[in-house]
mmCIF file of C-alpha atoms in Angstrom:
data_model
loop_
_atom_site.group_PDB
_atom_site.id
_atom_site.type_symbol
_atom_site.label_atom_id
_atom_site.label_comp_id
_atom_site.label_asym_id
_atom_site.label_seq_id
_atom_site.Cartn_x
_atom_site.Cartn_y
_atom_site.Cartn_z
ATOM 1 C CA UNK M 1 19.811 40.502 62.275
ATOM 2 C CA UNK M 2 19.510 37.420 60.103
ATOM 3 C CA UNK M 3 16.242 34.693 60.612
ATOM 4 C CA UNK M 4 16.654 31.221 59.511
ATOM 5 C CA UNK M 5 13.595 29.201 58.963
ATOM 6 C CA UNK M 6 14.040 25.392 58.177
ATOM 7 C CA UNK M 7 11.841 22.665 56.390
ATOM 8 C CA UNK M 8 11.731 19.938 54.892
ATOM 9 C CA UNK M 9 11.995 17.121 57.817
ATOM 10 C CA UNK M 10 9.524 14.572 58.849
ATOM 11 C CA UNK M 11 9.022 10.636 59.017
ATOM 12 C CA UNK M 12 11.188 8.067 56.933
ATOM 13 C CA UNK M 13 12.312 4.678 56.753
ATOM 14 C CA UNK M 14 15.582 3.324 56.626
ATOM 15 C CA UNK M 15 17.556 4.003 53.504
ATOM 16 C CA UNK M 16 14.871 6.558 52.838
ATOM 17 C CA UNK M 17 16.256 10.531 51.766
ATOM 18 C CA UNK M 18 14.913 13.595 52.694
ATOM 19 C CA UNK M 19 15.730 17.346 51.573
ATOM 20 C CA UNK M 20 16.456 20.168 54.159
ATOM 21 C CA UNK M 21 16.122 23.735 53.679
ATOM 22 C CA UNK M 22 17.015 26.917 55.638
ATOM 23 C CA UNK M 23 15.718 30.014 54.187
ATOM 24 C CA UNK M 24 17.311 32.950 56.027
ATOM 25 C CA UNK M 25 16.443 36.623 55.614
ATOM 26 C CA UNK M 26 17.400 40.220 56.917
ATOM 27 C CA UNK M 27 20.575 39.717 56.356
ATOM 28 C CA UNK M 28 23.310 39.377 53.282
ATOM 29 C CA UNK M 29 22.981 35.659 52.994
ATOM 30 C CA UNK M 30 25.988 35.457 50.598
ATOM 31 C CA UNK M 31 27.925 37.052 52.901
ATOM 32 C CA UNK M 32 27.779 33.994 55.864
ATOM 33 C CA UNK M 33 29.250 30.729 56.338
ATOM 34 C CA UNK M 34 26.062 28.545 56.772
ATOM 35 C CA UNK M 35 26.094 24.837 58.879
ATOM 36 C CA UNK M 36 23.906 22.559 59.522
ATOM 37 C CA UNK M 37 23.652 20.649 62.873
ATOM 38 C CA UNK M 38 21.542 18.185 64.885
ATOM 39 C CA UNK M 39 20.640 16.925 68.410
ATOM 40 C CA UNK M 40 19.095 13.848 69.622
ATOM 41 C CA UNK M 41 17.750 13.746 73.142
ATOM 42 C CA UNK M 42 20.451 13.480 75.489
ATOM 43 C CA UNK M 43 23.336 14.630 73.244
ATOM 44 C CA UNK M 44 24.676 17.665 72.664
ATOM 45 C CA UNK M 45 24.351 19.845 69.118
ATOM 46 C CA UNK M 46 26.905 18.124 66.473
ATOM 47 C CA UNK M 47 28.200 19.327 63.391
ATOM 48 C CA UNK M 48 26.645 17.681 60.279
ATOM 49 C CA UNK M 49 28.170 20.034 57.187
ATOM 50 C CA UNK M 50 29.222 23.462 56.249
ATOM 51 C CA UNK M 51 29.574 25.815 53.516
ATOM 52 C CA UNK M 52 31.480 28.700 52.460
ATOM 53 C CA UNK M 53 29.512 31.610 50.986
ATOM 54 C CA UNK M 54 31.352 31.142 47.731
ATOM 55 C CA UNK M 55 31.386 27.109 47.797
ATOM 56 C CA UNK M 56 35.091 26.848 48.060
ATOM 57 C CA UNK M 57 34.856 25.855 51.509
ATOM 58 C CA UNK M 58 32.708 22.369 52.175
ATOM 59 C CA UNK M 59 32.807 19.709 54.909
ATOM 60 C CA UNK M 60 30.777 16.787 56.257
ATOM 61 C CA UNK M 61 31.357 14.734 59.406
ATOM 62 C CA UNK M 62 32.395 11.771 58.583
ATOM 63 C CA UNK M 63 29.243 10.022 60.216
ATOM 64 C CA UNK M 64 27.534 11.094 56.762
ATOM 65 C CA UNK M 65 30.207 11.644 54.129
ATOM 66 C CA UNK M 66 28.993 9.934 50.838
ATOM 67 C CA UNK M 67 24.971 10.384 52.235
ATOM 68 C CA UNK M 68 24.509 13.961 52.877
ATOM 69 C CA UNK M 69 24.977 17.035 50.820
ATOM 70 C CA UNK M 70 25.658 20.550 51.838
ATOM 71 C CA UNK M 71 24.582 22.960 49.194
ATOM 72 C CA UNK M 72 23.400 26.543 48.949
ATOM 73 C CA UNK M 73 21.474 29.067 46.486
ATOM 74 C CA UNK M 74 22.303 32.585 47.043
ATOM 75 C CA UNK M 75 20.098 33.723 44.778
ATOM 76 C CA UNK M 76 17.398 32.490 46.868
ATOM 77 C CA UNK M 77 18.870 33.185 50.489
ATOM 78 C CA UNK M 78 18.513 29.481 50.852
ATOM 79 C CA UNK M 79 20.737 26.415 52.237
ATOM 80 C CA UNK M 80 20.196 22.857 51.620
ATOM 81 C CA UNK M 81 20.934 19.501 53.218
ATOM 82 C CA UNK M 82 20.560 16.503 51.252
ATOM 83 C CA UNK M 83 20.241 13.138 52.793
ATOM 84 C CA UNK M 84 20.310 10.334 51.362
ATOM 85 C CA UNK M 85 19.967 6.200 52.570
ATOM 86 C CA UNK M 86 18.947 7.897 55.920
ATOM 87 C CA UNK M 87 20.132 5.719 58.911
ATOM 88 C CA UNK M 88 17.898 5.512 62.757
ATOM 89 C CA UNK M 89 20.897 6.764 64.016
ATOM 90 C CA UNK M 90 19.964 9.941 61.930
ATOM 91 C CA UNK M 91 17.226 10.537 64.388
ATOM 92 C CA UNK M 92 17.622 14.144 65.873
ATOM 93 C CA UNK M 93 16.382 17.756 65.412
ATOM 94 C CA UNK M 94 18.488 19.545 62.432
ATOM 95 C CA UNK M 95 19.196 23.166 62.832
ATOM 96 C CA UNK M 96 20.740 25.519 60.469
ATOM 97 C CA UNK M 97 23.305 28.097 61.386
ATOM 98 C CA UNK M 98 24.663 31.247 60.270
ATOM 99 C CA UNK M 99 28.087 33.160 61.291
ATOM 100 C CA UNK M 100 30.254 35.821 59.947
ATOM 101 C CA UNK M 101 33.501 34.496 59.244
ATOM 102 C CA UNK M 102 36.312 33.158 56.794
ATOM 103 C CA UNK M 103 35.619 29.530 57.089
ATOM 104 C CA UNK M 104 33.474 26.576 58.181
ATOM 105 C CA UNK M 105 33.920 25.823 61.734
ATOM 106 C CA UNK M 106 32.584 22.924 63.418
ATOM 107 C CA UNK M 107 31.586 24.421 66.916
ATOM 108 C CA UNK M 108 28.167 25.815 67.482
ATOM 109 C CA UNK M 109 29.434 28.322 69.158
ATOM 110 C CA UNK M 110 30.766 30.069 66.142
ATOM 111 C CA UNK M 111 27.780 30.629 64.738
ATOM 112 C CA UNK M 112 25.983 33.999 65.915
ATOM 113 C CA UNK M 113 22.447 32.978 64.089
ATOM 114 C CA UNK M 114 19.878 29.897 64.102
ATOM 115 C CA UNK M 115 16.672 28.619 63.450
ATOM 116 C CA UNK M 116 14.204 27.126 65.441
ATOM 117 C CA UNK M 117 14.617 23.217 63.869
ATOM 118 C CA UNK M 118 13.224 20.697 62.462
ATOM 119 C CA UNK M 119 13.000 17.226 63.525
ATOM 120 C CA UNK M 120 13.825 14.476 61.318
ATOM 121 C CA UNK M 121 12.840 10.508 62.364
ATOM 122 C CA UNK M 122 14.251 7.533 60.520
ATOM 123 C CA UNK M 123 12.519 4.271 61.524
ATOM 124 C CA UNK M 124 13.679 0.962 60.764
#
């Protein structure tokens, strides 16, 4: 059974960059694909990134290609997500998933672990 815990969001302006992390444990954490998602009020959970447990494997919607940065540390059972000239739209609660696999998927329902979320708020 693998726990995710995520950090790292809060309150920023426009153009502003924060840093996510998911630190995950009871589990072989270099042994998952990990994603990160989000959902705003209303919407349903959307794919944001995703990375292979050997970094081969990396993808980004498009909505933040060239602003956000999947990364991971296996060394510290830890996955990243870097965001950069943050956008309102932004606005939503980021969660971090885990699933046994070959690939990045895009579907939530592929992953078999999560963590509880963290909300992230971009004013203008």
């Amino acid at each position: 059974q693998v726990q995710l815990v995520e950090s790292g969001g809060g309150l920023v302006q426009a153009g502003g960059s924060l840093r996510l992390s998911c630190a995950a444990s009871g589990g072989t954490f270099s042994t998952y694909i990990m994603g990160w998602f989000r959902q705003a009020p209303g919407k349903e959970r959307e794919f944001v990134a995703g990375i292979s447990w050997s970094h081969d494997n990396i993808y980004h919607a498009d909505s933040v290609k060239g602003r956000f940065t999947i990364s991971r540390d296996n060394a510290k059972n830890t996955a990243y997500l870097q965001m950069n000239n943050l956008k309102p739209e932004d606005t939503a609660v980021y969660y971090c998933g885990a699933r046994a696999g070959l690939g990045v998927t895009l579907r939530p329902n592929d992953y078999d672990y999560w963590g509880q979320g963290t909300q992230v708020t971009v004013s203008t």
